[in-house]
Short mmCIF file of C-alpha atoms in Angstrom, two decimals:
data_model
loop_
_atom_site.label_atom_id
_atom_site.label_comp_id
_atom_site.label_asym_id
_atom_site.label_seq_id
_atom_site.Cartn_x
_atom_site.Cartn_y
_atom_site.Cartn_z
CA MET C 1 162.84 209.57 58.23
CA LYS C 2 164.49 212.42 60.12
CA ALA C 3 165.50 215.63 58.38
CA LEU C 4 167.38 218.65 59.72
CA VAL C 5 166.67 222.04 58.15
CA SER C 6 169.40 224.56 59.01
CA VAL C 7 168.23 228.11 58.30
CA ASP C 8 170.60 231.06 57.93
CA MET C 9 169.42 234.53 56.92
CA GLU C 10 171.71 236.24 54.43
CA GLY C 11 170.68 233.92 51.60
CA VAL C 12 166.93 234.16 52.21
CA SER C 13 164.79 235.31 49.28
CA GLY C 14 164.49 239.09 49.06
CA ILE C 15 167.23 239.90 51.59
CA VAL C 16 170.19 241.98 50.37
CA HIS C 17 171.29 244.25 53.25
CA SER C 18 172.46 243.90 56.84
CA SER C 19 169.57 246.10 58.01
CA GLU C 20 167.38 243.08 57.28
CA THR C 21 169.54 240.60 59.23
CA ASN C 22 170.69 242.62 62.26
CA PRO C 23 168.39 242.74 65.32
CA GLU C 24 169.50 246.30 66.02
CA ARG C 25 168.47 247.63 62.59
CA TYR C 26 165.13 248.96 61.44
CA ASP C 27 164.27 246.29 58.82
CA TYR C 28 165.10 243.20 60.88
CA GLN C 29 161.49 242.24 61.64
CA ARG C 30 160.78 242.08 57.92
CA GLY C 31 163.86 239.88 57.48
CA ARG C 32 162.58 237.50 60.15
CA GLU C 33 159.28 237.15 58.31
CA LEU C 34 161.04 236.38 55.02
CA MET C 35 163.31 233.87 56.76
CA THR C 36 160.41 232.07 58.41
CA ALA C 37 158.48 231.89 55.13
CA ASP C 38 161.45 230.31 53.29
CA ALA C 39 161.86 227.80 56.11
CA ASN C 40 158.17 226.90 55.91
CA ALA C 41 158.42 226.29 52.16
CA VAL C 42 161.23 223.79 52.71
CA ILE C 43 159.43 222.08 55.60
CA ALA C 44 156.38 221.70 53.37
CA GLY C 45 158.49 220.23 50.59
CA VAL C 46 160.07 217.67 52.90
CA LEU C 47 156.64 216.62 54.13
CA ASP C 48 155.23 216.51 50.60
CA ALA C 49 157.80 213.81 49.85
CA GLU C 50 157.78 212.13 53.29
CA PRO C 51 154.48 212.88 55.09
CA THR C 52 155.58 211.14 58.31
CA ALA C 53 159.06 212.70 58.45
CA ASP C 54 160.43 214.08 61.70
CA VAL C 55 161.53 217.60 60.68
CA LEU C 56 163.82 219.49 63.01
CA VAL C 57 164.59 223.14 62.19
CA ALA C 58 167.79 224.76 63.47
CA ASP C 59 167.72 228.56 63.62
CA ALA C 60 171.26 229.19 62.37
CA HIS C 61 171.72 232.95 62.11
CA GLY C 62 173.43 235.27 64.58
CA THR C 63 171.71 234.89 67.94
CA PHE C 64 169.93 231.73 66.73
CA ARG C 65 166.69 233.45 67.79
CA ASN C 66 165.38 234.81 64.49
CA LEU C 67 162.71 232.44 63.18
CA LEU C 68 159.24 233.35 64.41
CA PRO C 69 158.13 230.29 66.43
CA GLU C 70 154.42 231.07 66.19
CA ARG C 71 154.61 231.31 62.38
CA LEU C 72 156.71 228.24 61.78
CA ASP C 73 154.95 225.20 60.30
CA ARG C 74 153.54 223.43 63.34
CA ARG C 75 154.57 220.02 61.94
CA ALA C 76 158.24 220.86 62.58
CA ARG C 77 160.19 221.26 65.81
CA LEU C 78 162.45 224.28 66.32
CA VAL C 79 165.94 224.46 67.86
CA ARG C 80 166.76 228.02 68.93
CA GLY C 81 169.22 229.82 71.21
CA LYS C 82 172.92 229.48 71.95
CA PRO C 83 175.51 228.24 72.85
CA ARG C 84 174.70 224.72 71.77
CA ALA C 85 176.37 221.61 70.42
CA LEU C 86 176.98 221.57 66.66
CA ASN C 87 176.13 225.26 66.36
CA MET C 88 174.29 225.78 63.03
CA LEU C 89 173.58 222.04 62.88
CA ALA C 90 172.06 221.58 66.33
CA GLY C 91 169.86 218.50 66.33
CA LEU C 92 171.88 216.63 63.72
CA ASP C 93 172.85 213.07 64.59
CA GLU C 94 173.62 209.71 62.97
CA GLU C 95 169.89 208.98 62.69
CA THR C 96 169.34 212.00 60.41
CA GLU C 97 168.83 210.96 56.80
CA ALA C 98 169.04 214.37 55.15
CA ALA C 99 170.23 217.89 55.93
CA LEU C 100 168.85 220.91 54.09
CA PHE C 101 170.54 224.32 54.18
CA VAL C 102 168.24 227.32 53.69
CA GLY C 103 169.31 230.96 53.27
CA TYR C 104 173.05 230.21 53.15
CA HIS C 105 175.71 232.57 51.75
CA VAL C 106 179.09 232.31 50.05
CA ARG C 107 182.30 232.29 52.09
CA ALA C 108 184.44 235.34 52.93
CA GLY C 109 186.49 236.65 50.03
CA GLU C 110 184.32 235.08 47.34
CA GLY C 111 181.71 236.62 45.16
CA PRO C 112 180.13 238.81 44.26
CA GLY C 113 178.01 237.38 47.02
CA VAL C 114 175.25 238.92 49.13
CA LEU C 115 176.57 239.56 52.66
CA ALA C 116 179.45 237.13 52.09
CA HIS C 117 181.39 236.12 55.21
CA THR C 118 182.60 233.14 57.21
CA MET C 119 181.00 232.96 60.67
CA ASN C 120 181.83 236.59 61.46
CA GLY C 121 183.86 239.48 60.11
CA GLU C 122 186.94 238.34 62.06
CA ILE C 123 187.36 235.03 60.21
CA LEU C 124 189.01 235.78 56.87
CA ASP C 125 189.48 232.19 55.69
CA VAL C 126 189.47 228.61 56.96
CA ARG C 127 191.47 225.92 55.19
CA VAL C 128 190.99 222.26 56.05
CA ALA C 129 193.53 219.94 54.43
CA GLY C 130 194.41 222.83 52.16
CA ARG C 131 190.83 223.47 51.00
CA SER C 132 189.15 226.82 51.70
CA LEU C 133 185.80 226.29 53.41
CA GLY C 134 183.10 228.73 54.45
CA GLU C 135 180.05 228.01 56.55
CA THR C 136 178.58 225.86 53.78
CA GLY C 137 181.69 223.71 53.50
CA LEU C 138 182.34 223.47 57.23
CA ASN C 139 178.77 222.43 57.96
CA THR C 140 178.55 220.07 55.00
CA ALA C 141 181.69 218.30 56.21
CA MET C 142 180.33 218.08 59.76
CA ALA C 143 177.14 216.51 58.46
CA GLY C 144 179.29 214.17 56.37
CA HIS C 145 181.30 213.18 59.43
CA LEU C 146 178.04 211.80 60.84
CA GLY C 147 177.18 210.15 57.54
CA VAL C 148 174.47 212.68 56.65
CA PRO C 149 174.19 214.08 53.11
CA VAL C 150 173.33 217.73 52.50
CA VAL C 151 170.62 217.32 49.89
CA LEU C 152 169.51 220.96 49.41
CA LEU C 153 171.00 224.44 49.61
CA SER C 154 169.30 227.75 48.88
CA GLY C 155 170.90 231.18 48.66
CA ASP C 156 172.27 233.47 45.99
CA ASP C 157 173.92 232.15 42.84
CA ALA C 158 177.40 232.35 44.42
CA ALA C 159 176.34 230.22 47.39
CA CYS C 160 174.79 227.67 45.05
CA ALA C 161 178.00 227.52 42.98
CA GLU C 162 180.02 226.94 46.16
CA MET C 163 177.77 224.03 47.12
CA ALA C 164 177.91 222.57 43.61
CA ASP C 165 181.69 222.53 43.84
CA LEU C 166 181.60 220.75 47.20
CA VAL C 167 178.96 218.12 46.37
CA PRO C 168 177.88 218.21 42.72
CA GLY C 169 174.75 216.13 43.36
CA THR C 170 173.20 218.49 45.93
CA VAL C 171 170.01 220.24 44.77
CA THR C 172 170.47 224.03 44.80
CA VAL C 173 167.96 226.87 44.52
CA ALA C 174 169.29 230.31 43.60
CA VAL C 175 166.70 232.74 44.96
CA LYS C 176 168.72 235.77 43.84
CA GLU C 177 171.60 236.74 41.58
CA ALA C 178 174.27 238.62 43.50
CA LEU C 179 175.41 241.95 42.12
CA GLY C 180 177.60 242.78 45.11
CA MET C 181 177.83 242.64 48.88
CA ALA C 182 174.49 244.42 49.34
CA ALA C 183 172.77 244.17 45.96
CA ALA C 184 171.06 241.44 43.97
CA VAL C 185 168.44 240.65 41.37
CA THR C 186 165.88 238.73 43.40
CA LEU C 187 163.00 236.44 42.66
CA HIS C 188 159.63 237.43 44.04
CA PRO C 189 159.50 235.78 47.47
CA GLU C 190 156.41 233.75 46.56
CA GLU C 191 158.10 232.43 43.42
CA ALA C 192 161.20 231.58 45.47
CA ARG C 193 159.09 229.67 47.98
CA ASP C 194 157.35 227.68 45.26
CA ARG C 195 160.76 226.66 43.92
CA LEU C 196 162.03 225.85 47.41
CA ARG C 197 159.08 223.60 48.14
CA ARG C 198 159.46 221.65 44.90
CA ALA C 199 163.23 221.39 45.29
CA ALA C 200 163.01 220.20 48.90
CA ALA C 201 160.63 217.42 47.91
CA ASP C 202 162.93 216.38 45.06
CA ALA C 203 166.04 216.55 47.25
CA VAL C 204 164.57 214.39 49.99
CA THR C 205 163.34 211.85 47.45
CA ARG C 206 166.88 211.58 46.03
CA ARG C 207 168.68 211.59 49.38
CA THR C 208 170.27 208.18 48.90
CA GLU C 209 171.85 209.34 45.63
CA ILE C 210 173.69 212.29 47.22
CA PRO C 211 176.93 211.35 49.01
CA PRO C 212 177.96 212.81 52.36
CA LEU C 213 181.12 214.94 52.27
CA ALA C 214 183.54 212.96 54.45
CA LEU C 215 186.94 214.41 55.42
CA THR C 216 189.06 211.82 57.18
CA GLY C 217 191.71 212.74 59.73
CA PRO C 218 194.21 213.66 60.80
CA LEU C 219 193.48 217.09 59.33
CA ASP C 220 195.74 220.13 59.12
CA VAL C 221 193.73 223.31 59.66
CA GLU C 222 194.69 226.95 59.07
CA VAL C 223 192.52 229.90 60.08
CA ASP C 224 193.19 233.47 58.96
CA LEU C 225 192.06 235.98 61.58
CA ALA C 226 191.55 239.72 61.18
CA SER C 227 192.49 240.79 64.71
CA PRO C 228 195.93 240.37 66.33
CA HIS C 229 194.11 240.17 69.66
CA THR C 230 192.22 237.09 68.49
CA ILE C 231 195.47 235.50 67.36
CA ASP C 232 196.95 236.10 70.82
CA LEU C 233 193.93 234.41 72.42
CA ALA C 234 193.95 231.53 69.94
CA THR C 235 197.52 230.56 70.78
CA LEU C 236 196.44 229.94 74.39
CA ILE C 237 194.57 226.85 73.16
CA PRO C 238 196.77 223.73 73.44
CA GLY C 239 197.87 222.63 69.99
CA VAL C 240 197.11 225.94 68.27
CA SER C 241 200.12 227.94 67.08
CA ARG C 242 200.98 230.89 64.90
CA ALA C 243 201.60 229.82 61.34
CA ALA C 244 203.34 231.43 58.38
CA GLY C 245 201.82 234.85 57.87
CA ALA C 246 200.87 237.39 60.50
CA ARG C 247 197.14 236.57 60.41
CA THR C 248 197.22 232.77 60.50
CA VAL C 249 196.93 230.19 63.27
CA ALA C 250 197.19 226.44 62.68
CA PHE C 251 196.49 223.13 64.35
CA THR C 252 196.16 219.44 63.51
CA ALA C 253 192.97 217.63 64.46
CA PRO C 254 192.63 213.84 64.76
CA ASP C 255 189.22 213.92 63.05
CA TYR C 256 186.81 216.39 61.50
CA ALA C 257 184.53 216.70 64.54
CA THR C 258 187.49 217.95 66.60
CA ALA C 259 188.50 220.37 63.85
CA TYR C 260 184.94 221.70 63.67
CA ARG C 261 184.74 222.34 67.41
CA LEU C 262 188.07 224.17 67.44
CA ILE C 263 187.04 226.33 64.49
CA LEU C 264 183.83 227.25 66.32
CA LEU C 265 185.88 228.14 69.40
CA LEU C 266 188.16 230.39 67.32
CA ALA C 267 185.10 232.13 65.89
CA GLN C 268 183.83 232.73 69.43
CA LEU C 269 187.19 234.08 70.58
CA ALA C 270 187.06 236.52 67.67
CA THR C 271 184.08 238.24 69.31
CA ILE C 272 186.12 239.13 72.43
CA ARG C 273 187.50 242.65 72.47
CA PRO C 274 190.62 243.78 74.42
CA ALA C 275 189.85 244.85 77.99
#
């Protein structure tokens, strides 16, 4: 069987502050080590359950160059760098039998949640068919579009609750209890990894019992953006228009894959600053 392990950073065990997730900050190297160790625990769990599995790991934080390749379990293959198709889910396809989300965080505006956001600080909310979705929801729906269930999610308790609301059958591992944006009660990293390994094995074993999240089109999408400049750029995209409210743009997509790509494009436009 083929499994995709998508690894973000904010929800990794022990991490609570942006100094641990930002390459320009002093504690980033330590964050990379924690991230790689959590990823290895999940890889090991997948292979405990399915020793011959093809495990693909997508580095899914920031630059997509955070996991330490030389320390990653050698039985897995690593997807790193950007830009790339499917973004945080690079490597996912219709042949994938299970997706596992490691180190994920709750969406912008929810919480308390450790380092809560949606894609970047410029995306305030994304609503697909009226439902607010963060990175967890957007990626779960993209996996579902390809018929792939998300069988595991790890992060803080808020991220786990968000996943449980999306797909109640998904196995979740809360490696910390959020106290705020940059504070949490955390498990010891070794205890977290033991739980991740056991949960990954269980999740993969039960993969046929967990339904993919399928959103069928056409889909009305609204995106709330922080910057007026981003809104101006967004309306240059055919089919995207200003919606009710000064911060909102809207479009209708024929299917979820199209919606997903346009949302990723809006997130990229949000990084462009006025000349």
